[in-house]
Amino acid sequence: MTTDPKHFMHTSGETDPVWIHQVPYESIPKFSKLDRDLETDVCIVGSGISGVSVAYELVTRGLNVVLIEGREILSGETGRTSGHLANDLDDGYTEIAKKHGDKGAKAAAESHTWALNRVGEISKQLGIECEYRHLPGYDFSQYPKNDKNHSDDMKSVIEDGQKAKELGIGTEYREGFKLKGWEGTPDQSDAVIYSGQATFHPTKYVVGVLNFLKQQPNFSCYTNTRCMDVQEKGVEILGMGHKEVIVSILDGHTIKCADAVEATCVPLQKLSVIAEEEYYRTYCIAIRVPKGSVEDCLFYDSAEIYKYVRLTECDEKDDYMVVGGGDHKVGQGDTIAPFKELEDWTRSRFPQATTVDYRWSGQVFEPVDFMAFIGKNQGKKHTYIITGDSGNGLTHGVLAGRLIADEITGEKNPWASLYNPSRLSSIAKSLPSMISHDLQINAQYKRFLQSDIKDIEDLAPGDGGVLNPTGKKPLAVYKDDGGQVHKFSALCPHLKGVVCWNSAEKSWDCPVHGSRFSKDGVQLIGPAKAGLEPADASGQALQDEAIKA
């Protein structure tokens, strides 16, 4: 953990993910800030796996591409994932088929299979060493064999595996299967095995693709270049006329383009698809296990808040077991307890595990109908969005590269309708959960009547909280390690939700639509476009120090 004011320019939390073990922030490619107006074919906002995948697919088709990033390369959620590449999807094909029919579920299976293999193709083609490898995936029950719920739970796991098999994914139920290295007391044996899954080192991969793109004459990239608006200008009706897109940057420069892509985890706008998603924090630890002591695989349990596990390289003696879970809605849960829960869960099953070297959390964007929104933004002709990772953001991001490149270059894609942001049928089927979600979201405005702290003196150094003086606007108050107090407006610039302090990441998180801000008030995750407004000179100075190039 760090107290460096520039830390949030490299990653969206105070904690560090395991991926910096081999790719420290200083080794990630650097680009300059945009200092003039530009024109290009396509402008992509966001430098995670989605933005870089779209750039790769377009650049290799000959289009001119400008990629911009509000902070540094890989400072968003790609650098904070667990690195699974799976067609064993988060929500299960039984539930996906209920929303999208068997045809839609088959398109989901095919497209994610293509995406996990595409990473292998590109890394081989470009010579990127990123630990890419095919592995089996194992789905276990959340209950031990001696629990009365085990057999019923396995029935639904088996049913999901059978549905996946009908859709073309190789699955097999193996009664009594036990994972090599699972030496602890809880016996959760029996598994559905998904063949042909994959894993990799996500930041090594994205850095490798970016290093290739840097060499291409039709590609350029600018960091510390914050997009504030994407507008379509002109008239285009029934194929007649012409529209252009203007991407406006915080400091006043513009990028004029034929098409723009918001690869920003969530669109930087007020509503539409924003209301069709739920926003979660998810937690990971990287714990050392002796090399060869646990099978190299992906595995998951069946809980609603499920555990997800894989291995990655550590050193000659150990591997890291990356264990994730503990999800809760943004701004609405304990941000420290999940780390202990993950560690306890791991040690009880893998007693050979030794030290936990990394603990971190990331954000998950859960669409109400389980499929990402990838394609033209609602009501737009040349503005594209990529959002709704649904726990499978890496394959969704790679897939977005093909879907959006196909649409921009006029190639028909068999999977496009499944991911269309303007789809109606599956969203209509999800209305009851949307209404319940909206009620829960609206309840978060109760924070206008609440105060986290009674007095600034209550705050320990390095801590934050919302002070809500009677009859005044709520303040987000942060006390730095030296004891100096910094104040910001506690109102999220998006829809004026009152932010909450995230103790693990030392960030301000909005419980309404998941926007997040650093302790310095710098915008980390949308849909808010800008940071928290400083409420005093100290808050302004802290924010200026964090963002100055």
Coordinates of C-alpha atoms in Angstrom, one line a residue:
M1 CA 0.0 0.0 0.0
T2 CA 1.2 3.5 -0.8
T3 CA 0.7 7.1 0.2
D4 CA 2.1 8.5 -3.1
P5 CA -0.4 11.2 -4.3
K6 CA 0.3 10.1 -7.9
H7 CA -0.6 6.5 -7.1
F8 CA -4.2 6.9 -8.3
M9 CA -2.9 8.0 -11.7
H10 CA -1.6 4.4 -12.2
T11 CA -4.4 2.3 -10.7
S12 CA -7.9 2.8 -9.4
G13 CA -7.3 2.0 -5.7
E14 CA -4.8 2.4 -2.9
T15 CA -4.0 -1.3 -2.9
D16 CA -1.9 -2.9 -5.6
P17 CA -2.9 -5.9 -7.7
V18 CA -0.6 -9.0 -8.1
W19 CA 0.1 -8.0 -11.8
I20 CA 2.6 -5.4 -10.7
H21 CA 4.8 -8.2 -9.2
Q22 CA 6.2 -8.7 -12.7
V23 CA 5.0 -5.5 -14.5
P24 CA 5.6 -2.5 -12.1
Y25 CA 3.9 0.7 -12.9
E26 CA 7.1 2.4 -14.1
S27 CA 7.5 -0.3 -16.8
I28 CA 4.1 0.4 -18.4
P29 CA 4.4 2.4 -21.7
K30 CA 4.3 6.1 -21.3
F31 CA 2.6 8.6 -23.7
S32 CA 2.4 12.4 -23.7
K33 CA -0.6 14.5 -23.0
L34 CA -2.7 15.8 -25.9
D35 CA -1.6 19.4 -26.6
R36 CA -3.5 20.3 -29.8
D37 CA -6.7 19.6 -31.8
L38 CA -6.7 16.5 -33.9
E39 CA -8.6 14.8 -36.7
T40 CA -8.7 11.0 -37.1
D41 CA -10.9 8.2 -38.3
V42 CA -11.7 6.7 -34.9
C43 CA -11.1 8.1 -31.4
I44 CA -11.1 5.5 -28.5
V45 CA -11.5 6.7 -24.9
G46 CA -10.0 4.2 -22.4
S47 CA -6.8 2.2 -22.5
G48 CA -7.9 -1.1 -20.8
I49 CA -8.3 -4.4 -22.7
S50 CA -11.5 -3.1 -24.4
G51 CA -9.9 0.1 -25.8
V52 CA -6.7 -1.6 -26.8
S53 CA -8.6 -4.5 -28.4
V54 CA -10.7 -2.2 -30.5
A55 CA -7.6 -0.2 -31.5
Y56 CA -5.8 -3.4 -32.6
E57 CA -8.7 -4.6 -34.7
L58 CA -9.1 -1.2 -36.4
V59 CA -5.5 -0.4 -36.9
T60 CA -4.8 -3.8 -38.5
R61 CA -7.7 -3.0 -40.9
G62 CA -6.0 0.2 -41.9
L63 CA -8.0 2.9 -40.1
N64 CA -6.4 5.8 -38.3
V65 CA -6.9 5.5 -34.6
V66 CA -6.3 7.9 -31.7
L67 CA -6.5 6.4 -28.2
I68 CA -6.9 8.6 -25.2
E69 CA -6.7 7.9 -21.4
G70 CA -7.7 10.2 -18.6
R71 CA -4.8 9.0 -16.3
E72 CA -2.0 6.6 -17.2
I73 CA -2.2 3.4 -19.3
L74 CA -3.9 0.5 -17.6
S75 CA -5.0 2.6 -14.7
G76 CA -8.5 1.3 -14.8
E77 CA -10.1 -2.1 -14.1
T78 CA -8.1 -4.3 -16.6
G79 CA -5.1 -4.0 -14.3
R80 CA -7.2 -5.1 -11.3
T81 CA -8.9 -8.3 -12.7
S82 CA -8.1 -11.9 -11.8
G83 CA -7.0 -12.8 -15.3
H84 CA -9.6 -15.5 -16.1
L85 CA -10.5 -16.1 -19.8
A86 CA -13.6 -18.3 -19.8
N87 CA -16.6 -19.3 -21.8
D88 CA -17.9 -20.8 -18.5
L89 CA -19.9 -17.5 -18.0
D90 CA -20.6 -15.8 -14.7
D91 CA -24.4 -16.1 -14.9
G92 CA -24.7 -19.7 -16.3
Y93 CA -26.2 -20.7 -19.6
T94 CA -29.5 -21.9 -18.1
E95 CA -30.2 -18.3 -16.9
I96 CA -28.8 -16.7 -20.1
A97 CA -31.1 -18.8 -22.2
K98 CA -34.2 -17.7 -20.2
K99 CA -33.4 -14.1 -21.1
H100 CA -32.0 -14.5 -24.7
G101 CA -33.3 -17.9 -25.9
D102 CA -31.1 -20.8 -27.0
K103 CA -30.0 -18.8 -30.1
G104 CA -28.7 -16.0 -27.9
A105 CA -27.1 -18.4 -25.4
K106 CA -25.3 -20.1 -28.3
A107 CA -24.1 -16.7 -29.6
A108 CA -22.7 -16.0 -26.1
A109 CA -20.9 -19.4 -26.0
E110 CA -19.4 -19.0 -29.4
S111 CA -18.4 -15.3 -29.0
H112 CA -16.6 -15.9 -25.6
T113 CA -14.9 -19.0 -27.0
W114 CA -13.7 -16.9 -29.9
A115 CA -12.4 -14.2 -27.5
L116 CA -10.5 -16.5 -25.2
N117 CA -8.8 -18.1 -28.2
R118 CA -8.2 -14.6 -29.8
V119 CA -5.9 -13.6 -26.9
G120 CA -3.8 -16.7 -27.7
E121 CA -3.7 -16.0 -31.4
I122 CA -2.7 -12.3 -31.0
S123 CA -0.1 -13.1 -28.3
K124 CA 1.5 -15.8 -30.5
Q125 CA 1.4 -13.6 -33.6
L126 CA 3.0 -10.6 -31.8
G127 CA 5.4 -12.7 -29.7
I128 CA 3.9 -11.5 -26.4
E129 CA 5.0 -13.6 -23.4
C130 CA 1.9 -13.2 -21.1
E131 CA 1.6 -16.6 -19.5
Y132 CA -1.3 -17.5 -21.9
R133 CA -2.3 -21.1 -21.6
H134 CA -5.4 -23.3 -22.1
L135 CA -6.6 -24.9 -18.9
P136 CA -9.7 -26.8 -17.7
G137 CA -12.2 -25.0 -15.6
Y138 CA -13.9 -26.8 -12.6
D139 CA -17.3 -25.9 -11.2
F140 CA -17.7 -27.1 -7.6
S141 CA -20.6 -27.0 -5.2
Q142 CA -20.4 -24.4 -2.5
Y143 CA -21.4 -27.1 0.0
P144 CA -19.2 -29.9 1.4
K145 CA -20.2 -33.5 0.6
N146 CA -21.6 -34.0 4.2
D147 CA -24.0 -31.0 3.8
K148 CA -27.6 -31.9 3.0
N149 CA -27.6 -29.1 0.3
H150 CA -24.6 -30.6 -1.6
S151 CA -26.6 -32.9 -3.9
D152 CA -29.3 -30.4 -4.8
D153 CA -26.7 -27.8 -5.5
M154 CA -24.7 -30.1 -7.7
K155 CA -27.9 -30.8 -9.7
S156 CA -28.0 -27.2 -10.8
V157 CA -24.3 -27.1 -11.5
I158 CA -24.7 -30.2 -13.6
E159 CA -27.8 -28.7 -15.4
D160 CA -25.7 -25.6 -16.3
G161 CA -22.9 -27.8 -17.6
Q162 CA -25.4 -29.8 -19.7
K163 CA -26.8 -26.6 -21.1
A164 CA -23.3 -25.4 -22.0
K165 CA -22.7 -28.8 -23.7
E166 CA -25.8 -28.4 -25.8
L167 CA -24.4 -25.0 -26.9
G168 CA -21.1 -26.4 -28.1
I169 CA -18.9 -26.1 -25.0
G170 CA -17.1 -29.3 -23.9
T171 CA -18.3 -30.2 -20.4
E172 CA -18.2 -33.3 -18.3
Y173 CA -19.6 -34.2 -14.9
R174 CA -17.2 -36.2 -12.8
E175 CA -18.5 -37.6 -9.5
G176 CA -15.9 -37.7 -6.8
F177 CA -13.5 -35.4 -8.6
K178 CA -11.1 -33.8 -6.2
L179 CA -8.7 -31.0 -7.2
K180 CA -5.0 -31.8 -6.9
G181 CA -3.6 -29.9 -3.9
W182 CA -7.0 -29.4 -2.1
E183 CA -5.7 -31.0 1.1
G184 CA -7.8 -29.2 3.6
T185 CA -10.8 -30.4 5.6
P186 CA -13.8 -29.1 3.5
D187 CA -14.6 -31.9 1.0
Q188 CA -16.4 -30.2 -1.9
S189 CA -15.5 -33.0 -4.4
D190 CA -17.7 -33.6 -7.5
A191 CA -17.2 -31.2 -10.3
V192 CA -18.4 -30.2 -13.8
I193 CA -15.3 -29.8 -15.9
Y194 CA -15.3 -27.2 -18.7
S195 CA -12.5 -27.9 -21.2
G196 CA -10.7 -25.3 -23.3
Q197 CA -10.7 -22.4 -20.8
A198 CA -7.6 -20.1 -20.6
T199 CA -5.7 -17.7 -18.5
F200 CA -3.0 -15.1 -18.9
H201 CA -1.2 -12.1 -17.3
P202 CA -3.6 -9.3 -18.4
T203 CA -1.2 -6.4 -18.1
K204 CA 1.6 -8.2 -19.9
Y205 CA -0.9 -8.9 -22.7
V206 CA -2.2 -5.3 -23.0
V207 CA 1.3 -3.8 -22.8
G208 CA 2.4 -6.2 -25.5
V209 CA -0.4 -5.2 -27.9
L210 CA 0.3 -1.5 -27.1
N211 CA 3.9 -1.9 -27.9
F212 CA 2.9 -3.3 -31.3
L213 CA 0.4 -0.4 -31.9
K214 CA 3.1 2.2 -31.0
Q215 CA 5.0 1.1 -34.1
Q216 CA 2.1 1.6 -36.4
P217 CA 1.9 4.8 -38.4
N218 CA -1.9 4.9 -38.2
F219 CA -2.0 4.8 -34.4
S220 CA -1.3 7.4 -31.7
C221 CA -2.0 7.5 -28.0
Y222 CA -2.3 10.3 -25.4
T223 CA -2.5 9.9 -21.6
N224 CA -3.6 12.4 -18.9
T225 CA -6.1 13.5 -21.5
R226 CA -9.5 13.4 -19.9
C227 CA -12.6 13.2 -22.2
M228 CA -15.4 15.4 -21.0
D229 CA -17.9 15.1 -23.9
V230 CA -18.7 13.1 -27.0
Q231 CA -21.0 14.9 -29.4
E232 CA -22.3 14.0 -32.9
K233 CA -22.6 17.1 -35.1
G234 CA -24.4 17.5 -38.5
V235 CA -27.4 15.7 -40.0
E236 CA -27.6 12.2 -41.4
I237 CA -31.0 10.8 -42.4
L238 CA -31.6 7.6 -44.4
G239 CA -28.0 7.5 -45.5
M240 CA -28.0 11.1 -46.7
G241 CA -25.9 13.9 -45.2
H242 CA -22.9 13.5 -42.9
K243 CA -22.3 13.5 -39.2
E244 CA -18.9 13.9 -37.5
V245 CA -18.1 13.3 -33.8
I246 CA -16.4 15.8 -31.6
V247 CA -14.5 14.4 -28.5
S248 CA -13.9 17.3 -26.1
I249 CA -11.0 17.2 -23.7
L250 CA -11.0 18.7 -20.2
D251 CA -8.4 21.4 -21.1
G252 CA -10.3 22.5 -24.2
H253 CA -8.7 20.5 -27.1
T254 CA -10.9 18.5 -29.4
I255 CA -10.6 15.4 -31.5
K256 CA -12.7 15.4 -34.6
C257 CA -13.5 11.9 -35.9
A258 CA -15.9 9.8 -38.0
D259 CA -16.5 7.4 -35.1
A260 CA -15.9 7.5 -31.3
V261 CA -15.7 4.5 -28.9
E262 CA -16.2 4.9 -25.1
A263 CA -14.2 2.0 -23.7
T264 CA -14.5 3.4 -20.2
C265 CA -16.1 0.5 -18.3
V266 CA -19.3 2.5 -18.2
P267 CA -20.4 5.3 -20.5
L268 CA -19.7 8.9 -19.4
Q269 CA -23.4 10.0 -19.5
K270 CA -26.4 10.5 -17.3
L271 CA -28.7 7.4 -17.8
S272 CA -29.9 5.0 -20.5
V273 CA -27.7 1.8 -20.1
I274 CA -26.5 3.2 -16.8
A275 CA -29.9 2.3 -15.3
E276 CA -29.7 -1.2 -16.9
E277 CA -26.6 -2.2 -14.8
E278 CA -25.8 -2.8 -11.1
Y279 CA -22.4 -1.9 -9.7
Y280 CA -20.3 -4.2 -7.5
R281 CA -16.9 -4.3 -5.8
T282 CA -15.1 -7.6 -5.9
Y283 CA -12.0 -8.7 -3.9
C284 CA -8.9 -10.6 -4.6
I285 CA -5.9 -11.9 -2.7
A286 CA -2.6 -13.4 -4.1
I287 CA -1.3 -16.1 -1.7
R288 CA 1.9 -18.1 -2.2
V289 CA 1.7 -21.8 -2.7
P290 CA 4.7 -24.1 -3.4
K291 CA 5.2 -24.7 -7.2
G292 CA 3.4 -27.8 -8.3
S293 CA 1.4 -28.2 -5.1
V294 CA -1.9 -27.1 -6.7
E295 CA -3.2 -28.1 -10.1
D296 CA -2.9 -25.3 -12.7
C297 CA -6.6 -24.7 -13.5
L298 CA -9.5 -22.3 -13.1
F299 CA -12.1 -23.1 -10.5
Y300 CA -15.3 -21.7 -9.1
D301 CA -17.8 -22.6 -6.4
S302 CA -21.6 -22.2 -6.9
A303 CA -22.4 -19.5 -4.3
E304 CA -24.3 -16.4 -5.4
I305 CA -21.1 -14.5 -4.3
Y306 CA -18.8 -17.2 -5.6
K307 CA -15.1 -17.8 -5.2
Y308 CA -12.9 -17.8 -8.3
V309 CA -9.4 -19.1 -8.3
R310 CA -6.4 -19.4 -10.7
L311 CA -2.5 -19.5 -10.5
T312 CA 0.0 -17.0 -11.7
E313 CA 3.8 -16.9 -11.6
C314 CA 5.6 -15.7 -8.5
D315 CA 9.2 -16.9 -8.4
E316 CA 11.3 -20.1 -8.8
K317 CA 9.9 -21.6 -5.5
D318 CA 6.3 -20.4 -5.4
D319 CA 3.2 -19.6 -7.5
Y320 CA 0.6 -17.1 -6.5
M321 CA -2.9 -18.5 -6.0
V322 CA -5.3 -15.7 -6.9
V323 CA -8.5 -16.1 -5.0
G324 CA -11.5 -13.7 -5.6
G325 CA -14.9 -13.1 -4.2
G326 CA -16.6 -11.1 -1.4
D327 CA -18.7 -9.0 -3.8
H328 CA -21.0 -6.3 -2.6
K329 CA -22.7 -3.2 -4.2
V330 CA -20.4 -0.2 -4.6
G331 CA -20.5 2.0 -1.5
Q332 CA -22.7 -0.5 0.4
G333 CA -20.5 -3.0 2.2
D334 CA -17.5 -3.6 4.4
T335 CA -14.4 -3.1 2.3
I336 CA -11.9 -4.8 4.7
A337 CA -13.7 -8.0 5.8
P338 CA -13.7 -9.7 2.4
F339 CA -9.9 -10.0 2.5
K340 CA -10.0 -12.0 5.7
E341 CA -12.8 -14.1 4.4
L342 CA -10.9 -15.0 1.3
E343 CA -7.7 -15.8 3.3
D344 CA -9.6 -18.0 5.8
W345 CA -11.4 -19.8 2.9
T346 CA -8.1 -20.5 1.1
R347 CA -6.1 -21.7 4.1
S348 CA -8.9 -24.1 5.2
R349 CA -8.7 -25.8 1.8
F350 CA -5.1 -25.3 0.9
P351 CA -3.0 -25.6 4.1
Q352 CA 0.2 -25.5 2.0
A353 CA -0.5 -21.8 1.3
T354 CA 1.9 -19.4 3.0
T355 CA 1.9 -15.6 2.8
V356 CA -0.6 -13.2 1.3
D357 CA 1.5 -10.7 -0.6
Y358 CA -1.2 -8.8 -2.5
R359 CA -4.8 -7.8 -1.6
W360 CA -6.9 -5.6 -3.9
S361 CA -10.4 -5.0 -5.2
G362 CA -12.0 -4.1 -8.5
Q363 CA -15.3 -3.1 -10.0
V364 CA -17.9 -5.3 -11.7
F365 CA -20.6 -3.9 -14.0
E366 CA -23.6 -6.3 -13.9
P367 CA -26.2 -5.9 -16.7
V368 CA -29.7 -6.8 -15.8
D369 CA -29.9 -9.4 -18.6
F370 CA -26.4 -10.8 -18.2
M371 CA -24.9 -9.7 -21.5
A372 CA -22.6 -6.8 -22.0
F373 CA -23.7 -3.7 -24.0
I374 CA -21.3 -3.5 -27.0
G375 CA -22.1 -1.4 -30.1
K376 CA -23.8 1.9 -31.0
N377 CA -24.9 3.9 -28.0
Q378 CA -28.7 4.3 -27.8
G379 CA -29.8 7.1 -30.1
K380 CA -26.4 7.6 -31.7
K381 CA -25.1 6.8 -35.2
H382 CA -21.3 7.0 -34.7
T383 CA -20.7 6.7 -30.9
Y384 CA -20.0 3.2 -29.5
I385 CA -20.0 2.0 -26.0
I386 CA -18.5 -1.1 -24.2
T387 CA -20.0 -1.7 -20.7
G388 CA -21.6 -4.5 -18.6
D389 CA -18.7 -6.9 -18.1
S390 CA -20.8 -9.2 -16.0
G391 CA -17.8 -10.7 -14.4
N392 CA -16.3 -11.7 -17.7
G393 CA -14.7 -8.3 -18.6
L394 CA -11.6 -9.7 -20.3
T395 CA -13.4 -11.8 -22.9
H396 CA -16.0 -9.1 -23.3
G397 CA -13.2 -6.6 -23.9
V398 CA -11.5 -8.7 -26.6
L399 CA -14.8 -9.5 -28.2
A400 CA -15.7 -5.8 -28.3
G401 CA -12.6 -5.3 -30.5
R402 CA -14.2 -7.5 -33.2
L403 CA -17.8 -6.4 -32.7
I404 CA -17.0 -2.7 -33.0
A405 CA -14.4 -3.0 -35.7
D406 CA -16.9 -5.0 -37.8
E407 CA -19.7 -2.4 -37.3
I408 CA -17.4 0.5 -38.2
T409 CA -16.0 -1.2 -41.3
G410 CA -19.5 -2.5 -42.4
E411 CA -18.9 -6.2 -41.8
K412 CA -21.9 -8.3 -40.6
N413 CA -21.3 -9.9 -37.3
P414 CA -23.5 -12.9 -36.2
W415 CA -23.2 -11.9 -32.5
A416 CA -23.9 -8.2 -32.8
S417 CA -27.6 -8.4 -31.9
L418 CA -27.0 -10.2 -28.6
Y419 CA -24.8 -7.3 -27.4
N420 CA -26.7 -4.5 -29.0
P421 CA -27.1 -1.6 -26.4
S422 CA -30.5 -0.9 -27.8
R423 CA -31.9 -4.4 -27.4
L424 CA -35.4 -4.5 -25.9
S425 CA -36.7 -8.1 -25.4
S426 CA -34.2 -9.3 -22.8
I427 CA -34.3 -6.0 -21.0
A428 CA -38.1 -6.2 -20.8
K429 CA -37.8 -9.6 -19.3
S430 CA -35.6 -8.1 -16.6
L431 CA -38.0 -5.3 -15.6
P432 CA -38.9 -6.7 -12.2
S433 CA -35.2 -6.8 -11.2
M434 CA -34.7 -3.3 -12.6
I435 CA -37.5 -1.9 -10.5
S436 CA -36.1 -3.6 -7.4
H437 CA -32.7 -2.2 -8.3
D438 CA -34.1 1.3 -8.8
L439 CA -35.8 1.3 -5.5
Q440 CA -32.6 0.2 -3.8
I441 CA -30.7 2.9 -5.7
N442 CA -33.2 5.6 -4.7
A443 CA -32.9 4.5 -1.1
Q444 CA -29.2 5.5 -1.2
Y445 CA -30.3 9.2 -1.3
K446 CA -31.0 8.7 2.4
R447 CA -27.4 9.6 2.9
F448 CA -28.4 13.3 2.5
L449 CA -29.7 12.9 6.1
Q450 CA -26.7 10.9 7.4
S451 CA -23.3 11.8 8.7
D452 CA -20.4 9.3 8.9
I453 CA -18.5 11.5 11.4
K454 CA -19.7 14.0 14.0
D455 CA -16.5 15.9 14.1
I456 CA -13.3 16.1 11.9
E457 CA -11.3 15.3 15.1
D458 CA -12.9 11.8 15.0
L459 CA -10.9 10.9 11.9
A460 CA -7.6 9.1 12.3
P461 CA -4.7 10.1 9.9
G462 CA -5.1 8.3 6.5
D463 CA -8.9 8.0 7.0
G464 CA -11.9 9.7 5.5
G465 CA -15.7 10.2 6.1
V466 CA -18.7 12.3 5.1
L467 CA -19.5 15.2 7.4
N468 CA -23.1 16.4 7.0
P469 CA -23.6 19.6 8.8
T470 CA -27.3 20.5 9.4
G471 CA -28.6 22.7 6.7
K472 CA -25.4 22.6 4.7
K473 CA -24.0 20.5 1.8
P474 CA -22.3 17.3 2.8
L475 CA -18.5 17.3 2.8
A476 CA -16.1 14.5 2.0
V477 CA -13.3 15.0 4.5
Y478 CA -10.0 13.3 4.2
K479 CA -7.2 13.5 6.8
D480 CA -3.8 12.7 5.3
D481 CA -1.0 10.8 7.1
G482 CA 0.4 14.0 8.3
G483 CA -2.9 15.0 10.0
Q484 CA -3.8 17.7 7.5
V485 CA -7.5 17.9 6.6
H486 CA -8.7 18.2 3.0
K487 CA -12.4 18.8 2.1
F488 CA -14.4 18.1 -1.1
S489 CA -18.0 18.2 -2.0
A490 CA -19.5 14.8 -1.1
L491 CA -21.9 15.1 -4.0
C492 CA -21.1 12.8 -7.0
P493 CA -21.1 15.0 -10.1
H494 CA -23.2 12.4 -11.9
L495 CA -26.6 12.4 -10.2
K496 CA -25.7 14.0 -6.8
G497 CA -25.5 10.8 -4.7
V498 CA -23.6 11.3 -1.5
V499 CA -20.3 9.3 -1.7
C500 CA -19.0 6.8 0.9
W501 CA -15.5 6.3 2.1
N502 CA -13.8 3.0 1.0
S503 CA -11.4 2.1 3.7
A504 CA -9.5 -0.5 1.7
E505 CA -8.9 1.6 -1.4
K506 CA -8.9 5.0 0.3
S507 CA -11.4 6.2 -2.3
W508 CA -14.8 7.9 -2.4
D509 CA -17.4 5.5 -3.9
C510 CA -20.9 6.6 -5.0
P511 CA -23.6 4.1 -4.0
V512 CA -26.0 5.3 -6.7
H513 CA -24.3 4.4 -10.0
G514 CA -20.9 3.3 -8.9
S515 CA -18.7 6.3 -9.8
R516 CA -15.5 6.4 -7.8
F517 CA -13.0 9.1 -6.9
S518 CA -9.5 9.0 -5.2
K519 CA -8.9 10.3 -1.7
D520 CA -7.8 13.5 -3.6
G521 CA -11.2 13.7 -5.4
V522 CA -9.8 12.6 -8.8
Q523 CA -12.3 10.7 -11.0
L524 CA -11.4 7.0 -11.2
I525 CA -14.5 5.3 -12.6
G526 CA -17.6 6.8 -14.3
P527 CA -20.3 7.4 -15.2
A528 CA -19.2 10.7 -13.6
K529 CA -16.9 12.5 -16.0
A530 CA -15.1 14.8 -13.5
G531 CA -13.8 14.6 -10.0
L532 CA -15.3 15.8 -6.7
E533 CA -15.3 19.6 -6.3
P534 CA -12.7 20.8 -3.8
A535 CA -14.4 22.5 -0.9
D536 CA -11.4 24.3 0.5
A537 CA -7.9 25.4 -0.6
S538 CA -6.3 22.3 0.9
G539 CA -8.6 20.0 -1.1
Q540 CA -7.8 22.0 -4.2
A541 CA -4.1 21.8 -3.6
L542 CA -4.2 18.0 -2.9
Q543 CA -6.2 17.4 -6.1
D544 CA -3.8 19.6 -8.1
E545 CA -0.8 17.7 -6.8
A546 CA -2.4 14.4 -7.7
I547 CA -3.3 15.3 -11.3
K548 CA -0.5 17.6 -12.4
A549 CA 1.5 15.9 -15.2

